[in-house]
Coordinates of C-alpha atoms in Angstrom, one line a residue:
Chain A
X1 CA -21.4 46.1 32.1
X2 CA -21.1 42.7 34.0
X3 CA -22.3 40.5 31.5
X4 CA -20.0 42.5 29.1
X5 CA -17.3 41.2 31.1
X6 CA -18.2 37.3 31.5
X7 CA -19.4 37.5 27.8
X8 CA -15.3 38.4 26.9
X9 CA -14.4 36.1 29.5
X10 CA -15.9 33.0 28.1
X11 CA -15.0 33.9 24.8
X12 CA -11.2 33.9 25.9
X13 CA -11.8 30.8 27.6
X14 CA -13.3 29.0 24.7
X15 CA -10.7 30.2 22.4
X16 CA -7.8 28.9 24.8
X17 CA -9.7 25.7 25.0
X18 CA -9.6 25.3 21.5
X19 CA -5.8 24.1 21.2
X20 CA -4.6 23.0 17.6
X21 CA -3.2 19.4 17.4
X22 CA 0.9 18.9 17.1
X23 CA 1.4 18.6 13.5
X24 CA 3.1 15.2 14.2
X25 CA -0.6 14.0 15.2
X26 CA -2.1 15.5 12.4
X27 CA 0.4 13.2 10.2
X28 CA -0.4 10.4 11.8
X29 CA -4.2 10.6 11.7
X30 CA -4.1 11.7 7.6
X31 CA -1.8 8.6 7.2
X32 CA -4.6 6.4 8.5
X33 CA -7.1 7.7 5.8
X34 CA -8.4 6.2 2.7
X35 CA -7.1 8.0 -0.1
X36 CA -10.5 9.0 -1.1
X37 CA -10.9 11.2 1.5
X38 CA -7.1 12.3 2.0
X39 CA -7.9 14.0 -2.0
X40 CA -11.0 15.6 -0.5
X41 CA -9.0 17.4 2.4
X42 CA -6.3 19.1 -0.2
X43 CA -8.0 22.4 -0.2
X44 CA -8.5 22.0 4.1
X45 CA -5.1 24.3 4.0
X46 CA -1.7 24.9 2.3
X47 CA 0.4 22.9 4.4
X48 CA -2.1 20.0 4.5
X49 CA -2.4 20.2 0.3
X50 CA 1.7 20.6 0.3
X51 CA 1.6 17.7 3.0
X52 CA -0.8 15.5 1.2
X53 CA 0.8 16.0 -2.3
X54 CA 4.5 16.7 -2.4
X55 CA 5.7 15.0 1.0
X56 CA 7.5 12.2 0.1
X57 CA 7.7 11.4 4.0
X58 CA 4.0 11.6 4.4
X59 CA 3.2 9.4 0.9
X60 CA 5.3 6.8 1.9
X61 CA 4.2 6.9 5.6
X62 CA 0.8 6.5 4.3
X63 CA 1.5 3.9 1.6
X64 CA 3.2 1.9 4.0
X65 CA -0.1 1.7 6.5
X66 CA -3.0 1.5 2.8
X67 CA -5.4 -1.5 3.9
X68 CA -6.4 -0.3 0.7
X69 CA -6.3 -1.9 -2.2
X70 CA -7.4 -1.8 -6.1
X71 CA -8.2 -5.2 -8.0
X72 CA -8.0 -4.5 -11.7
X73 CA -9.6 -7.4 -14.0
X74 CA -8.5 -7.4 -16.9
X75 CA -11.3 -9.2 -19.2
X76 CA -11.0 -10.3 -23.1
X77 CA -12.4 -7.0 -24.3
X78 CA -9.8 -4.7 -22.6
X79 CA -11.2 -1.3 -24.0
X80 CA -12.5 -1.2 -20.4
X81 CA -10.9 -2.9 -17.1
X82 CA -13.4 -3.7 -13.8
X83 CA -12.1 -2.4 -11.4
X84 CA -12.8 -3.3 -7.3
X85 CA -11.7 -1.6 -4.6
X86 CA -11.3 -3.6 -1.2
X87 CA -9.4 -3.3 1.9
X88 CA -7.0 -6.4 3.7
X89 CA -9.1 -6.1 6.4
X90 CA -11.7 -8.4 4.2
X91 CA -14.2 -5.4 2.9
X92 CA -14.9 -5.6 -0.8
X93 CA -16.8 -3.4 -2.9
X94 CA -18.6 -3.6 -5.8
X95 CA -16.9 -3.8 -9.7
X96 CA -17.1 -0.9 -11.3
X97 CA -16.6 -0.9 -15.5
X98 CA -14.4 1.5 -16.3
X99 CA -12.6 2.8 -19.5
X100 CA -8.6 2.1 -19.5
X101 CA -6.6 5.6 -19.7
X102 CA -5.0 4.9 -23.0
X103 CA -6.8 3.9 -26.5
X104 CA -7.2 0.6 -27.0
X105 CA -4.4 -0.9 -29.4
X106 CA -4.8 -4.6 -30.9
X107 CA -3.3 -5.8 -27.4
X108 CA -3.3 -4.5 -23.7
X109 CA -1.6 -5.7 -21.2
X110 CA -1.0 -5.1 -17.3
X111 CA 3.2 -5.1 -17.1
X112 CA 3.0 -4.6 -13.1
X113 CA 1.7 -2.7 -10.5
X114 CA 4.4 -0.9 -7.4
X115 CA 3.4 1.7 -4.8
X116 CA -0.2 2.2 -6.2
X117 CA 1.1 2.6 -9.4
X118 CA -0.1 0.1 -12.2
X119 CA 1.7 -0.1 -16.1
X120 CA -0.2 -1.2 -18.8
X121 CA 1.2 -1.4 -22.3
X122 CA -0.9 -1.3 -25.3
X123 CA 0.5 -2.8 -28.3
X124 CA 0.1 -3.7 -32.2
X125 CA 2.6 -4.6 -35.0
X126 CA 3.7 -0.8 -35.1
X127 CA 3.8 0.4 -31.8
X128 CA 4.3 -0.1 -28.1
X129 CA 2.5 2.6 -25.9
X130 CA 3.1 2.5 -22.2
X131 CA 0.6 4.8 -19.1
X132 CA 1.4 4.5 -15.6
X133 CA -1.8 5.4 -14.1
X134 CA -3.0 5.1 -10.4
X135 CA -6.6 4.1 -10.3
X136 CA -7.7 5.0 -7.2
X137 CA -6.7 8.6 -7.4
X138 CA -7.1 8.7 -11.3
X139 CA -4.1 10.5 -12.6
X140 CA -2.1 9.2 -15.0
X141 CA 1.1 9.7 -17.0
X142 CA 1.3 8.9 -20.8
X143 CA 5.1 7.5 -22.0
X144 CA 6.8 8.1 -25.1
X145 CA 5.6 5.1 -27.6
X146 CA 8.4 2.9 -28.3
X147 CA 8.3 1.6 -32.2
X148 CA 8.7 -2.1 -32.5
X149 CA 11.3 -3.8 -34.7
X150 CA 9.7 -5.1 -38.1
X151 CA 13.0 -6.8 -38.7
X152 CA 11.6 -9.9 -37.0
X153 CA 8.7 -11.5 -37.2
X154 CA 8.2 -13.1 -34.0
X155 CA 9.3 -11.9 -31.1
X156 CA 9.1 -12.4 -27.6
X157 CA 8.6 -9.3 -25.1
X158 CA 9.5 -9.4 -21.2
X159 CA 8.4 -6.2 -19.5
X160 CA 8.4 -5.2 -15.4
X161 CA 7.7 -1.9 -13.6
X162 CA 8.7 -1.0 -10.6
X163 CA 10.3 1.3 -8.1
X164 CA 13.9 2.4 -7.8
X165 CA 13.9 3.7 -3.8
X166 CA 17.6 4.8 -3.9
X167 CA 16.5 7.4 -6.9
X168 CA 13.3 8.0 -5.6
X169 CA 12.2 6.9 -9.6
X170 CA 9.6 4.8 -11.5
X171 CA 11.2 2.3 -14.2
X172 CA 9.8 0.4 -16.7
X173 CA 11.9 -2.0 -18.4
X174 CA 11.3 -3.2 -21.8
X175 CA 13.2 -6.9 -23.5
X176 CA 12.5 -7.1 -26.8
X177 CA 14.3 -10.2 -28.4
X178 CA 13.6 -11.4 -31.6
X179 CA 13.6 -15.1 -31.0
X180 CA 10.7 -17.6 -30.3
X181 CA 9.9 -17.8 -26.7
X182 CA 10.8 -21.7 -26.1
X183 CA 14.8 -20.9 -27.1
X184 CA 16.1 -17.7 -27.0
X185 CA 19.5 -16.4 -28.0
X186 CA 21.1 -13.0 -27.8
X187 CA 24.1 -13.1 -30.3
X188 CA 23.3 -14.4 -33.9
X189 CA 26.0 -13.8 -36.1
X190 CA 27.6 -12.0 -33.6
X191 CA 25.0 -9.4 -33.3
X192 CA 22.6 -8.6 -30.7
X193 CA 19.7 -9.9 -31.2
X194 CA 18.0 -7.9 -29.1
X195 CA 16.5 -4.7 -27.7
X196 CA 16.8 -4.0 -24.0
X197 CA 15.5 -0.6 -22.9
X198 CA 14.6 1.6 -19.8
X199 CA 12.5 4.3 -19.1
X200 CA 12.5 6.4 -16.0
X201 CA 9.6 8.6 -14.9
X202 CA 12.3 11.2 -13.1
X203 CA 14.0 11.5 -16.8
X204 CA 10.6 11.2 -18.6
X205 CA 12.4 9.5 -21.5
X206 CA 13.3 5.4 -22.5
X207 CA 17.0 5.1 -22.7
X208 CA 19.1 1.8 -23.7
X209 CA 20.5 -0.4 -21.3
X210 CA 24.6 -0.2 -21.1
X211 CA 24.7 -4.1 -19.8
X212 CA 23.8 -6.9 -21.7
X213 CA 21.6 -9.7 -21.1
X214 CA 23.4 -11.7 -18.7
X215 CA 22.3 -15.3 -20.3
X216 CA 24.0 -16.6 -23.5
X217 CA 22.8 -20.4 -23.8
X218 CA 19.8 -20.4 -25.1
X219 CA 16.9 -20.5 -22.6
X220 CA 13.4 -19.7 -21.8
X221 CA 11.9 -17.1 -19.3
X222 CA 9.2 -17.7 -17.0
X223 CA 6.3 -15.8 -18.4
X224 CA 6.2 -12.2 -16.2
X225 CA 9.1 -10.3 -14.7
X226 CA 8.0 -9.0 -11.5
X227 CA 9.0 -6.5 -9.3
X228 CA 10.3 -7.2 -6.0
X229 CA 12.9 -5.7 -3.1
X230 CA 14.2 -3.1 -5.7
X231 CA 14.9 -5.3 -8.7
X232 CA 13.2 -7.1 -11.6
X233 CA 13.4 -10.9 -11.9
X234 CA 12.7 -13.9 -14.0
X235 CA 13.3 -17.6 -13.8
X236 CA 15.2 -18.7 -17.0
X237 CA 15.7 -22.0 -17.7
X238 CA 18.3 -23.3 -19.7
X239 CA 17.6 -25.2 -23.3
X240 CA 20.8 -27.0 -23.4
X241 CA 22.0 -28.8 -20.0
X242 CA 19.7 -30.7 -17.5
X243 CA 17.1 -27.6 -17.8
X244 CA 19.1 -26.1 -14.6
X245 CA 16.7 -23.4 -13.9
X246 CA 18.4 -19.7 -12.9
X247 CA 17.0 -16.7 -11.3
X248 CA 17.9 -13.2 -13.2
X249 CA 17.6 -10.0 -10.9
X250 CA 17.9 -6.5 -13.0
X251 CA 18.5 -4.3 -10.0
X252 CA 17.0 -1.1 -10.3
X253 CA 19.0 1.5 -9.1
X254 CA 22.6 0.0 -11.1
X255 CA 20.6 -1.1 -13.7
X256 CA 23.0 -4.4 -13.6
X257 CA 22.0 -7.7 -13.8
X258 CA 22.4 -10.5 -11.0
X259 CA 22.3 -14.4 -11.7
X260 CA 21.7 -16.7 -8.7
X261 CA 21.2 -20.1 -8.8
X262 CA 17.9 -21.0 -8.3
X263 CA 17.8 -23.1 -5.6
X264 CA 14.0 -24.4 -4.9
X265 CA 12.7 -27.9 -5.0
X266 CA 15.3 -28.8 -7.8
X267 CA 13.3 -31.7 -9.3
X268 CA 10.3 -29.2 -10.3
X269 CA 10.3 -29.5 -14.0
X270 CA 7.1 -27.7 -14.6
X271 CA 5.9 -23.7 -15.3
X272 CA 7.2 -21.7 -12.4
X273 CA 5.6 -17.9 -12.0
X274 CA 7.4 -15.3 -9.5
X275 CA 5.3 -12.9 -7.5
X276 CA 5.5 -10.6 -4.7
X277 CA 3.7 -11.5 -1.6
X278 CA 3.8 -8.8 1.4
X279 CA 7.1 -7.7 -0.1
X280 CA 8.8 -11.2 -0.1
X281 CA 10.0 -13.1 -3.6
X282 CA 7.8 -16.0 -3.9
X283 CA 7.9 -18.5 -6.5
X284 CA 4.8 -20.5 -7.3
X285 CA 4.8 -24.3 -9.2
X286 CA 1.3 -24.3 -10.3
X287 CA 1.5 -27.9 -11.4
X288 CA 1.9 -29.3 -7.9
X289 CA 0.3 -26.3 -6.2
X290 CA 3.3 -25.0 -4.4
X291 CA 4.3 -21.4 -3.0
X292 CA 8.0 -21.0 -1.3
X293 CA 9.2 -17.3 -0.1
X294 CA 12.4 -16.3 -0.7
X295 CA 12.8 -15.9 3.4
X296 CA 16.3 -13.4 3.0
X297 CA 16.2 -11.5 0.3
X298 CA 19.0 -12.3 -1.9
X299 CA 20.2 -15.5 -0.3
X300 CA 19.4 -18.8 -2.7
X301 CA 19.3 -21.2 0.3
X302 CA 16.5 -19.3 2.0
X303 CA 14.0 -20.5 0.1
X304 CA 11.3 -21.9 2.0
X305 CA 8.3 -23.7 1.4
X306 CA 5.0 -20.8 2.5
X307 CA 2.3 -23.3 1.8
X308 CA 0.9 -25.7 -0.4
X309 CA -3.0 -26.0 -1.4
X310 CA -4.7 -29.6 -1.9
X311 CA -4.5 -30.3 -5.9
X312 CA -5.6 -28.7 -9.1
X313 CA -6.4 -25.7 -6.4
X314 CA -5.8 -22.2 -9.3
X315 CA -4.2 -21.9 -12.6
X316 CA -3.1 -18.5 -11.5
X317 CA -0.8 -16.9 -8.8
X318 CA -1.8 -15.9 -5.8
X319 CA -3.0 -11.9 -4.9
X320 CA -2.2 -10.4 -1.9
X321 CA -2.4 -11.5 2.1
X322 CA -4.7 -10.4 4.3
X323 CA -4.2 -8.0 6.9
X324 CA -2.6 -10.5 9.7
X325 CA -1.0 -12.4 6.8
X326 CA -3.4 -15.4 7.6
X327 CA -5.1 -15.9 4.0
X328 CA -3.6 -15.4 0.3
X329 CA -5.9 -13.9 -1.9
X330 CA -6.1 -16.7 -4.9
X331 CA -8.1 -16.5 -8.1
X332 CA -9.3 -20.2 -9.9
X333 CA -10.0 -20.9 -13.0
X334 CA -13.3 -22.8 -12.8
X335 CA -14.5 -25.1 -16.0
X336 CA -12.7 -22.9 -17.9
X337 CA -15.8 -20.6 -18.1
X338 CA -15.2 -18.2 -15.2
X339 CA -12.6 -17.1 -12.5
X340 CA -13.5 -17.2 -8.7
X341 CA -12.0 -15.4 -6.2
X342 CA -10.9 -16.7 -2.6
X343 CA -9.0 -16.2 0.4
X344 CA -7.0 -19.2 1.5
X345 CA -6.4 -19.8 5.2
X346 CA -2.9 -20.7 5.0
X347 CA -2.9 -22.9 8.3
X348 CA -6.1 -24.3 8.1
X349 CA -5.5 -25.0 4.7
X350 CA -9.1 -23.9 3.8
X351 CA -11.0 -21.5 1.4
X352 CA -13.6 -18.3 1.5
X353 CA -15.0 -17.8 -1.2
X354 CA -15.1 -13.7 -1.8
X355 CA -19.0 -12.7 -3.4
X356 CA -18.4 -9.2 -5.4
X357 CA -21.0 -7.2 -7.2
X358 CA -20.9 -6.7 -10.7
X359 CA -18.4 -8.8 -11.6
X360 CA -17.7 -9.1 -15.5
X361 CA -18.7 -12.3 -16.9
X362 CA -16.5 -15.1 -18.5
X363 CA -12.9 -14.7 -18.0
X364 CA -10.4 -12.3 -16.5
X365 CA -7.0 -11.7 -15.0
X366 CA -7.0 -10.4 -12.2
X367 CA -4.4 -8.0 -10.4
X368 CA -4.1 -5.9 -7.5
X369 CA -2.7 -2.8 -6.3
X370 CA -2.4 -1.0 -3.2
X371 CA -4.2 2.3 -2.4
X372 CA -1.4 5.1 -2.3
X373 CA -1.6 9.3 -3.4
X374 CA 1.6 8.8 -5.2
X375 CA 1.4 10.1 -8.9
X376 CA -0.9 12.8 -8.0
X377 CA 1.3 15.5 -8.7
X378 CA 1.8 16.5 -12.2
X379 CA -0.3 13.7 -13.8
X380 CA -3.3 14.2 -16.4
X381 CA -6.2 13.4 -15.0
X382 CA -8.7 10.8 -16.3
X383 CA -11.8 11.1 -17.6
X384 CA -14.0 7.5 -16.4
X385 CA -16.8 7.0 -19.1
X386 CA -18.9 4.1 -18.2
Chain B
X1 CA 3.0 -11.1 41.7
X2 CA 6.6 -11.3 41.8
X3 CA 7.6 -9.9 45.1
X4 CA 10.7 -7.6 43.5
X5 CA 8.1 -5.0 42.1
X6 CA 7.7 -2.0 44.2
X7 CA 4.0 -1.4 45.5
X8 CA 5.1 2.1 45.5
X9 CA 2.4 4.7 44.9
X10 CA 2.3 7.3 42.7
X11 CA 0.7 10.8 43.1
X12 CA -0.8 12.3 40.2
X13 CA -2.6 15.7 39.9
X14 CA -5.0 17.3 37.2
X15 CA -4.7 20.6 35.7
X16 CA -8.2 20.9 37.7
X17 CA -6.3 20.4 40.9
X18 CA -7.9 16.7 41.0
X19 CA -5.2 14.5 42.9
X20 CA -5.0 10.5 41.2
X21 CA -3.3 7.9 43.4
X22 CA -2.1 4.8 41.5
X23 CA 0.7 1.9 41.9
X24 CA 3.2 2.5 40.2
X25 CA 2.8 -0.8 37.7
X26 CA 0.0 1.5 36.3
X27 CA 1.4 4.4 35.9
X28 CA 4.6 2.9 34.4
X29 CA 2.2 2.1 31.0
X30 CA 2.7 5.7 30.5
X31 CA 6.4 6.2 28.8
X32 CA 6.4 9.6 30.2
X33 CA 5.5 8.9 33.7
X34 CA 7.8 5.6 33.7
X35 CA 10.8 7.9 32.5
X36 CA 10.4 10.3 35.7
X37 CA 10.1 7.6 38.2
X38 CA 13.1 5.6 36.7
X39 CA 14.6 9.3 37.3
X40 CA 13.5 9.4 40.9
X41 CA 11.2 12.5 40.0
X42 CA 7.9 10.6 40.9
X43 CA 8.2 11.0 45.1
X44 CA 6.0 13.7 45.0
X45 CA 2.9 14.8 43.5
X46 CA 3.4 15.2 39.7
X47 CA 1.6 17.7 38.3
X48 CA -0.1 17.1 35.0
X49 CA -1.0 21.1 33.3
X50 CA -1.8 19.7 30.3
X51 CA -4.4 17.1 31.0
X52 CA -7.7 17.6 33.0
X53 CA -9.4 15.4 35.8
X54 CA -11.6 14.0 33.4
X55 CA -9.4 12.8 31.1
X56 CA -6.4 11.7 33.3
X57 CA -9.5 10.1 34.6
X58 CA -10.2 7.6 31.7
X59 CA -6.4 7.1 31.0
X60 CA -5.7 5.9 34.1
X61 CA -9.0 3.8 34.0
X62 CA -7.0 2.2 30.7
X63 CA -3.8 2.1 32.1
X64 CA -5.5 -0.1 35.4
X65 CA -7.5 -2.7 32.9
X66 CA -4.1 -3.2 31.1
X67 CA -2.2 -4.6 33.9
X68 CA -5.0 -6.4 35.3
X69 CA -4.1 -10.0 35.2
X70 CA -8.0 -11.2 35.6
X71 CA -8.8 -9.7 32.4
X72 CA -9.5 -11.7 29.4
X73 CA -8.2 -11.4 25.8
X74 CA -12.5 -10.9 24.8
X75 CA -13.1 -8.8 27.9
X76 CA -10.0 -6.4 26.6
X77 CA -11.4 -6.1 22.8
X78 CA -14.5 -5.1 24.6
X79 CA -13.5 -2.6 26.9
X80 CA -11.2 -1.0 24.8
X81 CA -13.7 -1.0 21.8
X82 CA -16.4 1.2 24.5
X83 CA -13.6 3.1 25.8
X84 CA -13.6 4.9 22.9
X85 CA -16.6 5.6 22.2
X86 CA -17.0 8.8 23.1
X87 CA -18.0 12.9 22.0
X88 CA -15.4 14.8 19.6
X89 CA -14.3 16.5 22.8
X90 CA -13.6 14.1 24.9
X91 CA -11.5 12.3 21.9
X92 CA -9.8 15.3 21.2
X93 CA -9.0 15.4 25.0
X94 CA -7.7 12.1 25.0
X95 CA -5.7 12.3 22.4
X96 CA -3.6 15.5 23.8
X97 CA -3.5 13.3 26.8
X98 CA -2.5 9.6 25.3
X99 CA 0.0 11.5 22.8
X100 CA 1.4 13.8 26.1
X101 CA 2.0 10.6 28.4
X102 CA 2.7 8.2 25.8
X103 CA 0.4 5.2 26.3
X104 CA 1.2 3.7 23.3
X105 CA -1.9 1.1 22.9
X106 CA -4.3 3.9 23.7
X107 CA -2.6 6.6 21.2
X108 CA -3.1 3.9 18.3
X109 CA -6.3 3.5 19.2
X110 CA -7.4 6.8 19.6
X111 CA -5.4 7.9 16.1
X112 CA -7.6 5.6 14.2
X113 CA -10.6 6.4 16.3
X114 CA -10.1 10.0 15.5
X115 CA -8.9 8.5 11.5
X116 CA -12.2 6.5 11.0
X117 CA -14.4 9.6 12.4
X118 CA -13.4 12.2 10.4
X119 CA -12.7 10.2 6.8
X120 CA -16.1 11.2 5.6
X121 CA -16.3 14.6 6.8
X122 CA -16.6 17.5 4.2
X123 CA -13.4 19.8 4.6
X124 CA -15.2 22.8 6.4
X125 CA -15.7 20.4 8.8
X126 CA -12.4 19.7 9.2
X127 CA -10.9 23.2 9.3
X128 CA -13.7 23.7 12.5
X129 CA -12.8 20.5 14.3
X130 CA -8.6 21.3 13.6
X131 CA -9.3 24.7 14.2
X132 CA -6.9 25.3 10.9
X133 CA -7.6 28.5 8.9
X134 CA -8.5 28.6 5.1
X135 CA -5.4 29.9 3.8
X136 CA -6.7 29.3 0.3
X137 CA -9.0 32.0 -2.0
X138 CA -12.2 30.4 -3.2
X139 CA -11.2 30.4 -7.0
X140 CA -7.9 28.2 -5.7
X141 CA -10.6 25.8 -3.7
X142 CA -12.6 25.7 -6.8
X143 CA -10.1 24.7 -8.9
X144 CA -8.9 21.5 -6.7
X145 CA -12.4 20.7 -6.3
X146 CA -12.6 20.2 -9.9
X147 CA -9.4 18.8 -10.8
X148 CA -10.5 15.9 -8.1
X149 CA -14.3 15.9 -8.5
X150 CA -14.4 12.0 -8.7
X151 CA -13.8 12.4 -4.7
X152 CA -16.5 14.6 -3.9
X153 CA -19.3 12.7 -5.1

């Protein structure tokens, strides 16, 4: 009868001693995960599946805090991408060959990658075919095709992807104008020549853009529109006066167009590519091998000089910082036979080079993408074939 | 030390009924204890309910090496690195604790401790260590399982 009694006793005890964790703590320590194992605890419960899926609190909490990231190379035979996955914290794995999500056209390309989310278009003569796919989680959504104009032979194509945060939406943007790159014009004859279209992930459908391109001169574009602090932008240079150089912003949540002057290191003549570094603008003069950060969003005379490498350093942008923001990934084009991947210590002004497994020979472009859950609601799923 | 701070003591007690004298520059690292004495609530013996002697133990063994001015960046790293390395217990302990008294270096720490421990756990392991209940049928389990098998190899 005794021993009955301690036996309930301890039992009570143990079960009282067993507290469940505030859910607040339980966010905080599933926002610290790598997503791989945030997708394996989905079936733990129905509040941590509903948590780990559909809260758009908890996604973003944990997409802010990813150390996570994907680099996708993107070799000459793009019916398959290598893909690595590595954290800021300096821990790469090995390249894994895997088969893109959509069928191979006679032209893939990455448009841009936001949130975890990457857009690649495939394209031929007849068609332009768009996925949004995140590859660490492997879901992906297909887009409507867009048919391209055979009124023109040549034309030149400017696309970006990114994130409207005010609509909580996905956008791709799509400039089609039928001009040669090196001087293009948007009114011949009086008519447009040119297509400008959106499509929205939220509306699942492209739709035309009310405003017009906000350049009539002709001009040139810098090669890639990229996404950064809720707008597209280019650097367009003009054709007709001293080359003054301009920076276009398509913000996406009005869908309007901004023109600033572009106010950095005005007797750069050369290529300059924009990227997004940590979240900041950055424009990068490849000839001279200089980077300058937008500092303020938005204001033209904040651009600053970030760093600058010792010559001939990359022919290609720079990646991603590391954790603390002390290196910039950087990819180099070595003899024109191979790419090689460091991290540049920005203060020190030197270089590690970054050994990966299975890394596909000759050459690649190389992007990256951060590790996030977002998309894996009401996406396909994909099917990797090696 | 700058003679303006108070060398006042403050009187801590365990849900054990263990008493913990500290100065007050310690104790302040916890947000929670700093609120009551800026409040004047920390003349007497605050009692703690929700944290045992162990545990209060530890955090107040934290809270000590963090004010100590004869401590070195290195001999920090290391001390907090084998701080936590302890039993799922004892983290789960500290965790209530850090989270309850708001030390907020330790609760970092401890969330990712707790984070980089549990990552490659299967989910029944979970559900034990959370003490959550399996609200789902095994056909619904199945079916996430194989919508997601890439992250179960």
């Amino acid at each position: 009868m005794k021993g009955h009694i301690y036996q309930k006793k301890n039992k009570e005890f143990a079960q009282q001693k067993r507290t469940t964790l505030p859910l607040e703590l339980i966010i905080e320590i599933l926002s610290l995960l790598p997503v791989k194992s945030l997708v394996r605890f989905l079936y733990v419960s129905k509040s941590w599946f509903a948590l780990i899926i559909n809260d758009s609190y908890f996604i973003k909490l944990h997409l802010n805090r990813s150390r996570e990231r994907t680099l996708i190379l993107v070799a000459d035979k793009p019916r398959y991408f290598h893909l690595v996955n590595f954290s800021i914290d300096d821990r790469f794995g090995e390249a894994m060959k895997i088969k893109q999500p959509l069928h191979h056209l006679k032209s893939t390309e990455i448009v841009d990658s936001c949130n975890g989310l990457v857009c690649i278009r495939n394209y031929d003569d007849d068609v332009d075919e768009f996925v949004i796919w995140n590859p660490l989680i492997r879901k992906y959504k297909k887009l409507p095709s867009m048919p391209r104009e055979k009124a023109e032979k040549l034309s030149s194509d400017y696309l970006a992807f990114g994130y409207d945060w005010v609509n909580d939406d996905y956008k791709v943007l799509r400039f089609v104008n039928f001009h040669q790159q090196a001087r293009l014009e948007c009114v011949r004859d009086g008519r447009r020549v040119y297509s400008l279209d959106v499509y929205s992930l939220r509306e699942h459908s492209w739709r035309i853009v009310e405003e017009e391109w906000p350049i009539e001169e002709p001009y040139s574009l810098s090669g890639l529109a990229i996404f950064s602090n809720g707008a597209f932008h280019w650097v367009a240079t003009h054709r007709t006066t001293d080359l003054k150089k301009e920076h276009v912003a398509f913000d996406l949540s009005t869908e309007k167009f901004r023109v600033h002057a572009f106010q950095v290191n005005s007797f750069i003549r050369g290529r300059v590519d924009l990227v997004d570094l940590g979240g900041w603008l950055c424009a990068v003069f490849l000839d001279i091998c200089e980077v300058w950060m937008m500092k303020e969003y938005g204001v033209s005379s904040s651009w600053t000089l970030l760093y600058w490498v010792q010559p001939a350093f990359s022919n290609l942008p720079p990646l991603v910082f590391s954790h603390e923001g002390k290196e910039v990934l950087t990819a180099e084009l070595v003899d024109n036979k191979c790419v090689e991947l460091y991290w540049y210590d920005i203060k020190n002004k030197t270089r590690r080079i970054v050994e990966i497994q299975n890394m596909p020979n000759g050459l690649f472009l190389p992007y990256t993408c951060v590790g996030s859950t977002v998309l894996l609601l009401d996406a396909n799923s994909d099917n990797y074939l090696q | 030390m700058s003679s303006s701070k108070s060398n006042k003591i403050v009187k801590l007690e365990s849900s054990d009924n263990k008493t913990f004298e500290v100065e007050e520059a310690v104790a302040v690292q916890s947000e929670t204890l700093k609120n009551m004495v800026d409040d004047g609530c920390a003349n007497d013996t605050i009692p703690l309910p929700n944290v045992n002697g162990k545990i209060l133990e530890m955090v107040l063994g934290w809270c000590k090496k963090h004010v100590d001015e004869t401590v070195t960046g290195d001999e920090l790293n290391k001390y907090e690195a084998d701080f936590l390395d302890l039993d799922q217990a004892d983290l789960y302990g500290l965790l209530m604790a850090a989270n309850f008294l708001n030390v907020k270096g330790l609760l970092d720490r401890v969330l990712q401790r707790v984070a980089d421990m549990i990552k490659g756990k299967k989910p029944e392991e979970i559900r034990r260590i959370f003490n959550i209940k399996n609200d789902f049928t095994p056909e619904e389990e199945e079916e996430i399982r194989l919508e997601n098998a890439w992250a179960f190899d």
